[in-house]
Every structure is written in structure tokens, then in C-alpha cells.
Short mmCIF file of C-alpha atoms and ligand atoms in Angstrom, two decimals:
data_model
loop_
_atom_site.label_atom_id
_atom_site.label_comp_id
_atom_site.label_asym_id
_atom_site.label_seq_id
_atom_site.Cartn_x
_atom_site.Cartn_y
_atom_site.Cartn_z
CA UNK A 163 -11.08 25.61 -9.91
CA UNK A 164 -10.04 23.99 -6.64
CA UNK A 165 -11.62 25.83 -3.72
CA UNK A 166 -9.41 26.14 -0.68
CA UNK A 167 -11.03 23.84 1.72
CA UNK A 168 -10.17 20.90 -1.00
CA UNK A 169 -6.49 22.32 -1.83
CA UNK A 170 -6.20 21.93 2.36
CA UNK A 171 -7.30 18.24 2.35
CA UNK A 172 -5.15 17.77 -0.17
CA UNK A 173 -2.10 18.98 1.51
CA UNK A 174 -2.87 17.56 4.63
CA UNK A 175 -3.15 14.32 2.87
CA UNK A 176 0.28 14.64 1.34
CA UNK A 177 1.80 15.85 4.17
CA UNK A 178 0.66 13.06 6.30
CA UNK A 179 1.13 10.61 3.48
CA UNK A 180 4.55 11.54 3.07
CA UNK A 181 5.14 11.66 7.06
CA UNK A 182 3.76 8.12 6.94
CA UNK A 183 6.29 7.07 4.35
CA UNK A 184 9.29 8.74 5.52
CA UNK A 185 8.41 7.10 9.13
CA UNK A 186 8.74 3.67 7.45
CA UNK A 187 12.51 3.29 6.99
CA UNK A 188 13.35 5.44 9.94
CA UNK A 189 11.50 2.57 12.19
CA UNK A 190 13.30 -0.54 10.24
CA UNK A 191 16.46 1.10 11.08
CA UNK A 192 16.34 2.14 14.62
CA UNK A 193 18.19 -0.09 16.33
CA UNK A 194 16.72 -0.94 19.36
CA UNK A 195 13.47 -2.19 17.35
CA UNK A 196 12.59 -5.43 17.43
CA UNK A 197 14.11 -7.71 14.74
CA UNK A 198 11.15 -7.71 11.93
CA UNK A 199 11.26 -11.59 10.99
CA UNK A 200 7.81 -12.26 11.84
CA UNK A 201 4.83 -10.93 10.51
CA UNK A 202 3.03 -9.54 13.34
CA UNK A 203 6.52 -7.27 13.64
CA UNK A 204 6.99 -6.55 10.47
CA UNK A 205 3.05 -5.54 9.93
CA UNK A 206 3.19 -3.34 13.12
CA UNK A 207 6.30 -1.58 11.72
CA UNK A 208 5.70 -0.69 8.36
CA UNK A 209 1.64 -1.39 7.92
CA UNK A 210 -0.53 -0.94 10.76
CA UNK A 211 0.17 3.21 10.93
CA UNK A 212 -2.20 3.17 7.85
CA UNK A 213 -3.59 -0.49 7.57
CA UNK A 214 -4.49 0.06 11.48
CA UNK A 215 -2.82 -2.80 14.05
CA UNK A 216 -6.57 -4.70 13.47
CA UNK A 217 -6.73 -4.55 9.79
CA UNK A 218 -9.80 -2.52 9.29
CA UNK A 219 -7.92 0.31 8.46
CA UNK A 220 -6.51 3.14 10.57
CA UNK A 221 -9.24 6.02 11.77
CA UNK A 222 -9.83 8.24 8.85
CA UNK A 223 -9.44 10.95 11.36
CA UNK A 224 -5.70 10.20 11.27
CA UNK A 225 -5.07 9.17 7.48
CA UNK A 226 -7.04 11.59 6.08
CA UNK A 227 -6.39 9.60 2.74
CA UNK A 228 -7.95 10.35 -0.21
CA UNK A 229 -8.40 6.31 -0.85
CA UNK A 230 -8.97 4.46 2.79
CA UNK A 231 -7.04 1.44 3.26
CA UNK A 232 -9.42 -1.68 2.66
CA UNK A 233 -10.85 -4.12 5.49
CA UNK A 234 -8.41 -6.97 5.75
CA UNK A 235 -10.86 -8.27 8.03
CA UNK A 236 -13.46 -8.45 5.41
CA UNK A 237 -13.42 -12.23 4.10
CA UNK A 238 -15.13 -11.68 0.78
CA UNK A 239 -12.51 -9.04 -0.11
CA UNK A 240 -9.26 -10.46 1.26
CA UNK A 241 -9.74 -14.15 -0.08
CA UNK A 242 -9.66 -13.18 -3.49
CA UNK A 243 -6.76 -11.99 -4.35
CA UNK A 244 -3.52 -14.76 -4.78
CA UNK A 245 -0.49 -13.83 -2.23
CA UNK A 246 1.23 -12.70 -5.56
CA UNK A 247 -0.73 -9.97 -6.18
CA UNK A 248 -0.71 -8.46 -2.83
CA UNK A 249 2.94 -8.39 -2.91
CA UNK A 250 3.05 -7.06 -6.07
CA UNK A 251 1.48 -3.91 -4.50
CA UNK A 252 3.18 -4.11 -1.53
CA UNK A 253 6.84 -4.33 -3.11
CA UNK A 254 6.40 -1.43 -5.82
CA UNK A 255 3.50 0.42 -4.42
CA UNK A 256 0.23 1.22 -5.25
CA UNK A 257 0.59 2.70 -8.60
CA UNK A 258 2.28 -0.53 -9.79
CA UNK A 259 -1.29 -2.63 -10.12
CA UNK A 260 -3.34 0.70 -10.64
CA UNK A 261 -3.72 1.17 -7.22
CA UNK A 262 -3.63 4.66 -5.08
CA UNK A 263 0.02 6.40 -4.34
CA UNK A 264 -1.50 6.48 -0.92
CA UNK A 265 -0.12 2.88 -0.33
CA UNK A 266 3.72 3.15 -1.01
CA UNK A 267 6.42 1.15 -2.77
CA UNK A 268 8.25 -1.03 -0.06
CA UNK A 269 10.95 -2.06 -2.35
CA UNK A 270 14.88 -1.18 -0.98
CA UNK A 271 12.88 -0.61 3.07
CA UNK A 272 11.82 -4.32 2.85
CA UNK A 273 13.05 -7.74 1.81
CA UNK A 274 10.96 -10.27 -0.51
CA UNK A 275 10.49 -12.41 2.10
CA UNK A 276 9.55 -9.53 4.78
CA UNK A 277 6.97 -8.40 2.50
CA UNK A 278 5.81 -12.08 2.36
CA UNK A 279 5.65 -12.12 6.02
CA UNK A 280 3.64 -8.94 6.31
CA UNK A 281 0.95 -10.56 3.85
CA UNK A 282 1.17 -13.68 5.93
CA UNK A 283 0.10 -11.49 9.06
CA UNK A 284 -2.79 -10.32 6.63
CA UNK A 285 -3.82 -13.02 5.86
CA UNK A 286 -4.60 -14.04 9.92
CA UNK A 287 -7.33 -11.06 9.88
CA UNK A 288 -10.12 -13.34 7.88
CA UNK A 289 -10.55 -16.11 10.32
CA UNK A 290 -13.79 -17.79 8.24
CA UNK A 291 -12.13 -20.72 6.28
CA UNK A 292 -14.88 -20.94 4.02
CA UNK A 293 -13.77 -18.41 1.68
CA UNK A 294 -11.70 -20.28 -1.27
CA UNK A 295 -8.44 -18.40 -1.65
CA UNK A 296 -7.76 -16.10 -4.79
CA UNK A 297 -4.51 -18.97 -5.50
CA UNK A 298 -7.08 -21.33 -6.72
CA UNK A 299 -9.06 -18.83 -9.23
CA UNK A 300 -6.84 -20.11 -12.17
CA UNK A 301 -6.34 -18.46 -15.44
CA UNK A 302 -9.89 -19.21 -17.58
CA UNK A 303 -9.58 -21.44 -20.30
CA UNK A 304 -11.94 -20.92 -23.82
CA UNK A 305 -13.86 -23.68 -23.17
CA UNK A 306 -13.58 -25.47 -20.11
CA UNK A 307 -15.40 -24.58 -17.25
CA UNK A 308 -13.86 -23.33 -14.16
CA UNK A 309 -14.43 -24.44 -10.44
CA UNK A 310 -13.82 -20.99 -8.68
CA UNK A 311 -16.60 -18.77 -7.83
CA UNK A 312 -16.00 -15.34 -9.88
CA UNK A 313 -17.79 -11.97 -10.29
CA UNK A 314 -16.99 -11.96 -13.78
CA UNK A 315 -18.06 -10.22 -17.16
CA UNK A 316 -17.08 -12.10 -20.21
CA UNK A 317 -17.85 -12.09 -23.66
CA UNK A 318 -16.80 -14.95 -25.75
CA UNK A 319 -16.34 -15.38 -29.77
CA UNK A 320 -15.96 -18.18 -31.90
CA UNK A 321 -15.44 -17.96 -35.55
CA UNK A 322 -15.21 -20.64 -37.98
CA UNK A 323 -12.11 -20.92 -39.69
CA UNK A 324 -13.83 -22.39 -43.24
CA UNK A 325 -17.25 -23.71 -44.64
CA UNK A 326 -20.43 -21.18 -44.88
CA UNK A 327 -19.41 -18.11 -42.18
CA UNK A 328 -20.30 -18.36 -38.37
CA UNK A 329 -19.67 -15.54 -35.63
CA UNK A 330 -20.92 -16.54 -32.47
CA UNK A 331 -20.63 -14.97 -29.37
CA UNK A 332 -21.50 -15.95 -25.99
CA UNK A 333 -21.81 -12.81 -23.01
CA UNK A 334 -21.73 -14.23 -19.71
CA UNK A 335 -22.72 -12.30 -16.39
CA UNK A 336 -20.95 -14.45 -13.23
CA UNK A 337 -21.95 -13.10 -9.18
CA UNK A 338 -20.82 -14.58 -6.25
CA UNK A 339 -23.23 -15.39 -3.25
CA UNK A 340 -21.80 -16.41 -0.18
CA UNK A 341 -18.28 -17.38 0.48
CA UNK A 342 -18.38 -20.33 -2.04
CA UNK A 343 -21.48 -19.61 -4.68
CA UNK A 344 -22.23 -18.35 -7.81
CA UNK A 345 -25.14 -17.78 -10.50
CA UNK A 346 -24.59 -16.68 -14.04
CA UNK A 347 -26.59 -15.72 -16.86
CA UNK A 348 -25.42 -16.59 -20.31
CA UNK A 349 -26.57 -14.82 -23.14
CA UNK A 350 -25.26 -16.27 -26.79
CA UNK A 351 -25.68 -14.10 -29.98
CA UNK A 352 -24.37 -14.35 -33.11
CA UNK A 353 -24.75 -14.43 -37.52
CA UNK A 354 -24.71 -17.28 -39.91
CA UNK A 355 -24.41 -17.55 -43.52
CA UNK A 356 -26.98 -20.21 -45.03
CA UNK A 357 -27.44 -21.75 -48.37
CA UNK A 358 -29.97 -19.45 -49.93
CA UNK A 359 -32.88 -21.65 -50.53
CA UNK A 360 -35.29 -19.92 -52.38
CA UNK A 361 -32.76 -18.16 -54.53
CA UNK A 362 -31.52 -21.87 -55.26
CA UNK A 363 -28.74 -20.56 -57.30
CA UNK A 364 -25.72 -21.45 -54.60
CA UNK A 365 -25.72 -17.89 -53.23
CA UNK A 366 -25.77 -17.30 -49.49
CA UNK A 367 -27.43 -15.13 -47.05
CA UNK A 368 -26.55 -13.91 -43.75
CA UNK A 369 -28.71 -14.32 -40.52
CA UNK A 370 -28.62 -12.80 -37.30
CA UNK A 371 -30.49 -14.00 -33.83
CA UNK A 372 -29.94 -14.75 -30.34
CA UNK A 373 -28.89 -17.92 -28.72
CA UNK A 374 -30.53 -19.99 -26.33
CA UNK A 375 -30.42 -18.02 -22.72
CA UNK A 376 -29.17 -20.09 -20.09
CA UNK A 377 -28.77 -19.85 -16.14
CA UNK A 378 -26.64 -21.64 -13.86
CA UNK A 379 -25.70 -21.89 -10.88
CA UNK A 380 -22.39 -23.35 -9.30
CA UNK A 381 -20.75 -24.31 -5.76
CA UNK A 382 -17.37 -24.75 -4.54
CA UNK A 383 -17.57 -27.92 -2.36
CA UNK A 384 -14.17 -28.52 -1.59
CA UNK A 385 -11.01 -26.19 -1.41
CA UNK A 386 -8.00 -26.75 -0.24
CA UNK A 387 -4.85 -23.98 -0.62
CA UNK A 388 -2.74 -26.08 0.81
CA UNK A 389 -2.95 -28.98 -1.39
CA UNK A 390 -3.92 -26.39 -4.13
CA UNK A 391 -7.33 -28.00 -4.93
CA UNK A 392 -10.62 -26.77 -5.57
CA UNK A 393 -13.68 -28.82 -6.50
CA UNK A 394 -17.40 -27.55 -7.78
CA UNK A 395 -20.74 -28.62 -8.69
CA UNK A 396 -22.63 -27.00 -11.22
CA UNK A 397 -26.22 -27.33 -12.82
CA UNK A 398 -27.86 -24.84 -15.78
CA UNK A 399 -30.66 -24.53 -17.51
CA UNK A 400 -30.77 -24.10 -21.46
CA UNK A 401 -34.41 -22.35 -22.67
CA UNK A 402 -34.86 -22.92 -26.24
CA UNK A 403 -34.98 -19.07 -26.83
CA UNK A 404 -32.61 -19.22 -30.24
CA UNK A 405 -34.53 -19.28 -33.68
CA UNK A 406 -33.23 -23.21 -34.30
CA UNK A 407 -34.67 -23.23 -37.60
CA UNK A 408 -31.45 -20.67 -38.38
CA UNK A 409 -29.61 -22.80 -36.12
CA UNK A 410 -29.19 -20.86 -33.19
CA UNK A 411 -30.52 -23.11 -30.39
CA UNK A 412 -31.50 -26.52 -29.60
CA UNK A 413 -35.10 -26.07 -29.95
CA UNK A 414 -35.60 -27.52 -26.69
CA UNK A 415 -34.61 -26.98 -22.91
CA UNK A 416 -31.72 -28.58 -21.65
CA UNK A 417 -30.05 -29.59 -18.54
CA UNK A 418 -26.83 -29.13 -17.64
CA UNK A 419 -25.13 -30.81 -14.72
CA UNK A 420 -21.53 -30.45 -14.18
CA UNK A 421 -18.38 -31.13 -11.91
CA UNK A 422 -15.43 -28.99 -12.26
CA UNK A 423 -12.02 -29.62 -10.71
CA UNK A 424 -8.81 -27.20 -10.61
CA UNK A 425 -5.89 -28.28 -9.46
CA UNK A 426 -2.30 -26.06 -8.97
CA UNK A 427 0.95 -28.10 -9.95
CA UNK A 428 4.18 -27.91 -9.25
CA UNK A 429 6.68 -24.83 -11.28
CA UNK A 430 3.62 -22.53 -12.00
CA UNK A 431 1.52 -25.22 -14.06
CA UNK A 432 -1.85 -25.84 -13.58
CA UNK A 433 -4.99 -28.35 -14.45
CA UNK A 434 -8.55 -27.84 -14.46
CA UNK A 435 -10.94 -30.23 -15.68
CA UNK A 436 -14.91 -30.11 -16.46
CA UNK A 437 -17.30 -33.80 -17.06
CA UNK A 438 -20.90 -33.27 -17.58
CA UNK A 439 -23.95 -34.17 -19.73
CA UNK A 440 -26.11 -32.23 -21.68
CA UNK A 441 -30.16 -33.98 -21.00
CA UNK A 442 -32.45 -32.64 -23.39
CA UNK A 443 -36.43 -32.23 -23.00
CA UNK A 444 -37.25 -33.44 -26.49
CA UNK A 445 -35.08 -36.05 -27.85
CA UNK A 446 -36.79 -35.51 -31.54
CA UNK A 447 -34.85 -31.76 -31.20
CA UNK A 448 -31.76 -32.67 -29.44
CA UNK A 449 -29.55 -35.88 -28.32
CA UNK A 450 -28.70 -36.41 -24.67
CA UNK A 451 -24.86 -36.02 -24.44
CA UNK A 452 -21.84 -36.32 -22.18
CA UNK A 453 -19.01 -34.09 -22.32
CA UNK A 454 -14.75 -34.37 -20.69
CA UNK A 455 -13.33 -31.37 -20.93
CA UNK A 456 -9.05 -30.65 -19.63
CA UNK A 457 -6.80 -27.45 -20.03
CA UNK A 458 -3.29 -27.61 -18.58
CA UNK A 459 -1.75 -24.66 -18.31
CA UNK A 460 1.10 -22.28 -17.24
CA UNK A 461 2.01 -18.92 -15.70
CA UNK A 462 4.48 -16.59 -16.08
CA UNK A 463 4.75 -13.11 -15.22
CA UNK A 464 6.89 -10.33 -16.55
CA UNK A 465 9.35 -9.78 -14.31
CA UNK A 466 8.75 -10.65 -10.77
CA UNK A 467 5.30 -9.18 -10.11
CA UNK A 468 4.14 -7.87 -13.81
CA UNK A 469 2.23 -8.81 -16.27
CA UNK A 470 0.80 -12.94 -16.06
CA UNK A 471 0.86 -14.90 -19.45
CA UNK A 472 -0.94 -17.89 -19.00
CA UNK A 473 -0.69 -20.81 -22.46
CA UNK A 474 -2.82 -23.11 -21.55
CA UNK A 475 -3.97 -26.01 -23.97
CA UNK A 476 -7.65 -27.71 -23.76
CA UNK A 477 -8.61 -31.01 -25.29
CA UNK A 478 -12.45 -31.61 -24.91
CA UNK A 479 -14.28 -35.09 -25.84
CA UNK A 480 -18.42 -35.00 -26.25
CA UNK A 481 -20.45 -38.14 -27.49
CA UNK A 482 -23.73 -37.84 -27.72
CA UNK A 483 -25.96 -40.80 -26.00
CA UNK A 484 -27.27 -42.11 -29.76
CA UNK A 485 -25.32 -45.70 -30.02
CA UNK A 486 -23.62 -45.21 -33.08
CA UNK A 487 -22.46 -41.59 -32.27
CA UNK A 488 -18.16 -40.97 -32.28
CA UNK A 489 -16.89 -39.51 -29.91
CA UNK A 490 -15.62 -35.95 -30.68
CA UNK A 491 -12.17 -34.45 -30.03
CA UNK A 492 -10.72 -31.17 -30.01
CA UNK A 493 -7.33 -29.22 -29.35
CA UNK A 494 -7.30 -26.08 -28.50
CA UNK A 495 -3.82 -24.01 -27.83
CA UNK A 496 -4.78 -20.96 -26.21
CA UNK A 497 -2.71 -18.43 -24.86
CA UNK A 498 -4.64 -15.56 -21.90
CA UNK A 499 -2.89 -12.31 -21.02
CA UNK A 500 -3.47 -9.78 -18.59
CA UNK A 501 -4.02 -6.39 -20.24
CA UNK A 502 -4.39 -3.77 -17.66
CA UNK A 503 -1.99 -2.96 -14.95
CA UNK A 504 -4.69 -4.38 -11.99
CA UNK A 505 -4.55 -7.55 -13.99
CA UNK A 506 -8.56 -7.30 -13.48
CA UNK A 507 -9.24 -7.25 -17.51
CA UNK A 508 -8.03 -10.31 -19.83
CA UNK A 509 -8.07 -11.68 -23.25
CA UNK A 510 -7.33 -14.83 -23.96
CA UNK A 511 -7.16 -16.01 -27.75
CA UNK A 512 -6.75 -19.69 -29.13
CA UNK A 513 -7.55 -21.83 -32.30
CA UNK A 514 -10.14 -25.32 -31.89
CA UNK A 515 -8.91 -27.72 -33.67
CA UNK A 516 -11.43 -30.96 -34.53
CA UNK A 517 -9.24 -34.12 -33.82
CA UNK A 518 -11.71 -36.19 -35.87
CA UNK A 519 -14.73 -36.10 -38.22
CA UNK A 520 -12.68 -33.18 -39.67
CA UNK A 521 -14.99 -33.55 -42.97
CA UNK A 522 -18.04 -32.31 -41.36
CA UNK A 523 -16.67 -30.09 -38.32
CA UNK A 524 -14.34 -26.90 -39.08
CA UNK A 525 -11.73 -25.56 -37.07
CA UNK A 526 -12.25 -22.42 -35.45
CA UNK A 527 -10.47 -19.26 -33.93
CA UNK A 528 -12.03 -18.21 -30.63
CA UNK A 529 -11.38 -15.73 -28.22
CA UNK A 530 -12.99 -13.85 -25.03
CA UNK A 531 -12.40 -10.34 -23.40
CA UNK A 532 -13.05 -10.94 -19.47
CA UNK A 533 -13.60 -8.68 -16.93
CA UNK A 534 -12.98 -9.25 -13.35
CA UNK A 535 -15.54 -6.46 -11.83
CA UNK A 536 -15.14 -7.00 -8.43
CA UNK A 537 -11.75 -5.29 -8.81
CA UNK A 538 -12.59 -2.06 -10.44
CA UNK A 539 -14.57 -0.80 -13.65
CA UNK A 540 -13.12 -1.19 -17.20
CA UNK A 541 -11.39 2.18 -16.98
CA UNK A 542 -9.82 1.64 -13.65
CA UNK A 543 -6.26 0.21 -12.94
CA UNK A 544 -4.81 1.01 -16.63
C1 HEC B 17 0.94 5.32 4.00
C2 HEC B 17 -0.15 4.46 4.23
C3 HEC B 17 0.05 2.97 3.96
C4 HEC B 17 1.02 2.12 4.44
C5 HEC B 17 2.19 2.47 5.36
C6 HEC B 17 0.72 0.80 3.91
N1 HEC B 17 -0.40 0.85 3.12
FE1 HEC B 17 -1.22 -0.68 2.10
N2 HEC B 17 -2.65 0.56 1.34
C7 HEC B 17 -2.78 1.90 1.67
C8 HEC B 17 -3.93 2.45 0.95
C9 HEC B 17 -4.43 3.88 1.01
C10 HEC B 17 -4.48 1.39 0.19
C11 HEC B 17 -5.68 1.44 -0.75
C12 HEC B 17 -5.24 1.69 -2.15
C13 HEC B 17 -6.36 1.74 -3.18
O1 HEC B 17 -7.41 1.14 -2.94
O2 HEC B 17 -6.17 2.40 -4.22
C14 HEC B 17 -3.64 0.22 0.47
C15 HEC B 17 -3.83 -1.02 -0.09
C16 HEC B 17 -3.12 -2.14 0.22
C17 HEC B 17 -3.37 -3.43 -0.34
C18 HEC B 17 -4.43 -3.65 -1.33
C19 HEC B 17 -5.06 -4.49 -1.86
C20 HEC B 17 -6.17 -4.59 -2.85
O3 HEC B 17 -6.17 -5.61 -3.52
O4 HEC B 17 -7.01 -3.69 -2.93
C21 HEC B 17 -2.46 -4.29 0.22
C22 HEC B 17 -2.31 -5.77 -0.03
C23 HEC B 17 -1.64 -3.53 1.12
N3 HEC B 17 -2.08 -2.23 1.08
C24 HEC B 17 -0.62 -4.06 1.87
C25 HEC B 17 0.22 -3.30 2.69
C26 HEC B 17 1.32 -3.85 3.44
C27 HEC B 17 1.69 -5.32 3.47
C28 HEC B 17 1.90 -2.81 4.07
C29 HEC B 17 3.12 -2.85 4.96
C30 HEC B 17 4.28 -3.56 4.47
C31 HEC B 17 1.17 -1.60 3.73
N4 HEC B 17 0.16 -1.95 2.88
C32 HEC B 17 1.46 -0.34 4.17
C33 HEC B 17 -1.98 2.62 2.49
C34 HEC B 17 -0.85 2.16 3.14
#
């Protein structure tokens, strides 16, 4: 049952809400307002009664919104987010990304490019340049590594497409720290089929174990939005924590160093690139190795602010240090989707193709399930 008090905040709510609304298109039309084609005019007209003339959000007092407006002043909450997205909401409204009715639908009370002025007004209340902006956080590729710092959940599965069966799966746990940090925790599990030996009749068995547990940590050293680049360093540490007898882990620790690159073309395309090297502890368990990893991609979006569709293809190269090692080379065509209406939650599914040595290496279909948790929990924004 709703008790009164609530059913009288609720009202109150609406009836300001709507007051708010119905105050928007009144103001744009008055004539003897000033001519909203900057953004400090068009903010003060249509956003600061709610979104407060500072940013931070009018009083409460006066809203008396269910769901406040954010902090536009707060750096680590308005950098991430790409100027698309924010005038997504602001052109159909709230509801349109998942978002509260509380922040309306400007669409038919202002143009595309008045909307893209407001934002641009937004945009002023974060004066810390250190934050990397949410342009450069580029759609995730399967394999390569990516150079923006995320708060990201994602889980990872390869499967091989012929040979004796492996699932493996890889659950990664990414935080941010600071404006331009991050440390992650990788957790890989999975189940092989083996030859069984003692059997020795050609049968096989099936195995199950954990991977090798691995931390890293990464930093964005360069951004640019302008130029649309963004550049990290990376380092991790591999702990021999799979059962590599069953093959599940190197057997020994490894070091990771890595520098990632993404880089925004021109018509919606994008690159991002990953070299590093793999240095082992024992060299009796595992090879040192060098790896090039590159995914060019594209976005598109259905309709003008929908749904993003992002193909991307990868080609990685690893050799490891041994002097008469090949190099390796894969393909992999990959295609990531959005699947929620906040765009927060993603799957992205694609097929590795080996390039070479295709006698000994099989291809394989792999796909993750990503989760963007900064922007809401797995049931929010559908
Ligand atoms: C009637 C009140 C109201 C008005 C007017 C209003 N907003 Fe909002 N806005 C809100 C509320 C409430 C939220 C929080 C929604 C939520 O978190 O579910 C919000 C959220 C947003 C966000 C959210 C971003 C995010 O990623 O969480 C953006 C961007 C935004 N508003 C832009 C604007 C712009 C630009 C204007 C003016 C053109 C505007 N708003 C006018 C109430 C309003």
C-alpha cells in the first residue's frame, strides 16, 4: 500500500516535474529571450531549472525529484561518457538510455545542434584536464588490449572450433583509481578433453581447473580528444596457480609489460593497438615471448542515437624468443553490440582464425559478455 505522505511526494514530484517541462518551450519561445545559440544560453534556458546554473544540480528542496540530477561538476562522472551519449538522453529523454522520466525528451523544443551546445556548456563544469574523455573508451576488441581506464566486469570464452574439446573462460574485474588508472584482476577457468592415458584405448576424458590468476595494473599517459588519441602503459603479473600438468597454466610466473594505443579515425572508424612481451621465471616451463596485437574497427548506431554496432577485425602476431620459433598469426572478425538500452552491457562475438601453422593450432569461436558497472547494475537501464 502507498501511505499518504509517499502518494504526496509523488505528486508534488509530478507536478513540479511537469511544471518544469511545460516551462521549457514556453521560455524558447518568448520572444524577447535571448537568442539560444550559445551554450551558456541555451543551458540557462532549458537545463539549469533542474541541472542548477552551476551544474551540481538544483536544491533538492526545489526539484523534489525522485532521481537528483547528477554533478556535472564531478570529473570522474562527467568524463566518461562520449558527447553522443549525452545527447542521446538529452534529445529523447531519459527513458530513451534507461534513464529517469525526471529528465525530459528535448526533441521538437530543441535543435541537434542546440542540444550539442547545451552539452558543450556541460562539458565547461569539469575544469581538471586529466580525466580522459568517454570519446576515447573505444568499443573492446576479443583480444587486444585496450588503452582506456574502465570499471569493467567481463567474462570472456574461447572455444575451439576442432581437435580434443577446450572451453576456456577468462573473468576479468577492471577499477579505476584516479583520473587516469586502473588495476584488474583476471581470473581464467575452464575444461579440457585429454587423451585418456591410462585407459590407452583412444578414449578421452574431460578436466576441469582454474587458470593462472593474474593482476595488472595500467595508466593512461597520454590523451588527447582533440586529436582523438589515447596512449597507456601496462604491467601484470601471471602466478602459476593453473594445474599445468592439465594444461591450464604456465607453470611459472610471468611478466607482462605492455603499451596500448587507441586511436579515433575519420567516418566512425577506429584503431587500437597492443605490443608487449610475455618474460617468464623459468624458461624450462615457459618461453619468453613478444606479442603485436591491431583491431580496426567501426561504429554505427541505429538510428541517430540507438543502439552502437561496432565490427571490428583483430590480427595478432606472437613469436616466442626461442630462435627457430615462427611467428604466429591470427584473424579475428568480430562483431560487439550493445544490448541494453544504457548501452552499459555488451557482447561481442567473433571467430580466431590461425593464419599459419594451421596443422597444430585450431581455429576458435570466442566471445565475452561485458559489463560497464560504473553505469548501473545488470538489471538497470533495460
Ligand atoms: C525537469 C528536470 C530536468 C531538466 C529541465 C533537464 N534535466 Fe537532465 N536530468 C534530469 C534528471 C532528474 C537526471 C537524472 C536521471 C537519472 O539518473 O535517471 C538528468 C540527467 C541528465 C544527464 C545524464 C547523464 C548520465 O549519464 O547519467 C544529462 C547528460 C542531462 N541530464 C542533460 C540535460 C540537458 C543538456 C538539459 C537541457 C537541455 C537537461 N538535462 C534538462 C533532470 C532534468
Amino acid at each position: 500500500m502507498i501511505r499518504p505522505s509517499r502518494l504526496h511526494r509523488c505528486e508534488s514530484s509530478i507536478t513540479l516535474f511537469i511544471a518544469a517541462v511545460s516551462l521549457v518551450p514556453l521560455t524558447l519561445v518568448a520572444a524577447e529571450e535571448p537568442v539560444l545559440d550559445n551554450g551558456r544560453a541555451v543551458y540557462q534556458a532549458a537545463c539549469a531549472s533542474c541541472h542548477g546554473s552551476s551544474g551540481r544540480g538544483a536544491p533538492p528542496s526545489l526539484l523534489a525529484l525522485d532521481t537528483p540530477p547528477p554533478d556535472f561538476t564531478d570529473c570522474d562522472f562527467a568524463n566518461r561518457e562520449p558527447d553522443s551519449d549525452w545527447m542521446g538522453i538529452t534529445y529523447e529523454g531519459g527513458p530513451s538510455r534507461g534513464f529517469s522520466e525526471f529528465m525530459p525528451a528535448f526533441q521538437g523544443a530543441l535543435t541537434v545542434e542546440q542540444v550539442q551546445l547545451a552539452v558543450n556548456h556541460i562539458r565547461t563544469f569539469c575544469t581538471d584536464q586529466r580525466w580522459p574523455r568517454g570519446e576515447l573508451n573505444l568499443p573492446r576488441p576479443l583480444i587486444t588490449n585496450k588503452a582506456f581506464p574502465e570499471d569493467e566486469a567481463v567474462i570472456t570464452t574461447l572455444i575451439d572450433a576442432g581437435g580434443l574439446g577446450s572451453i576456456l573462460n577468462k573473468f576479468v574485474w577492471e577499477q579505476r583509481f584516479g583520473p587516469r588508472s586502473q588495476w584488474e584482476v583476471v581470473v581464467p577457468f575452464g575444461w579440457l578433453e585429454t587423451v585418456d592415458v591410462i585407459e590407452d584405448d583412444g578414449s578421452t576424458r574431460w578436466s576441469s581447473s582454474m587458470g593462472d590468476i593474474a593482476f595488472a595494473l595500467k595508466h593512461a599517459f597520454y590523451h588527447n580528444h582533440e586529436k582523438g588519441s589515447i596512449v597507456a602503459i601496462a604491467g601484470e603479473i601471471i602466478f602459476p596457480t593453473g594445474d599445468d600438468e592439465l594444461g591450464f597454466g604456465n607453470g611459472t610466473t610471468v611478466f607482462e609489460p605492455f603499451i596500448a594505443w587507441g586511436q579515433i579515425l575519420p567516418a566512425n572508424f577506429f584503431f587500437q593497438t597492443q605490443l608487449g612481451a610475455e618474460l617468464t621465471a623459468d624458461k624450462d616451463k615457459a618461453e619468453n615471448a613478444a606479442f603485436l596485437r591491431c583491431a580496426l574497427g567501426w561504429t554505427t548506431t541505429t538510428g541517430q542515437f540507438g543502439r552502437a554496432w561496432s565490427p571490428m577485425v583483430e590480427v595478432t602476431a606472437g613469436r616466442e624468443f626461442a630462435s627457430d620459433a615462427d611467428i604466429r598469426y591470427s584473424i579475428v572478425p568480430q562483431i560487439q553490440i550493445t544490448l541494453n538500452k544504457r548501452q552499459h552491457i555488451m557482447f561481442n562475438i567473433g571467430v580466431r582464425e590461425p593464419l599459419n601453422e594451421r596443422d597444430v593450432r585450431n581455429s576458435q569461436v570466442v566471445f565475452y559478455l561485458l559489463w560497464d558497472w560504473f553505469d548501473g547494475t545488470l538489471l538497470e537501464g533495460w
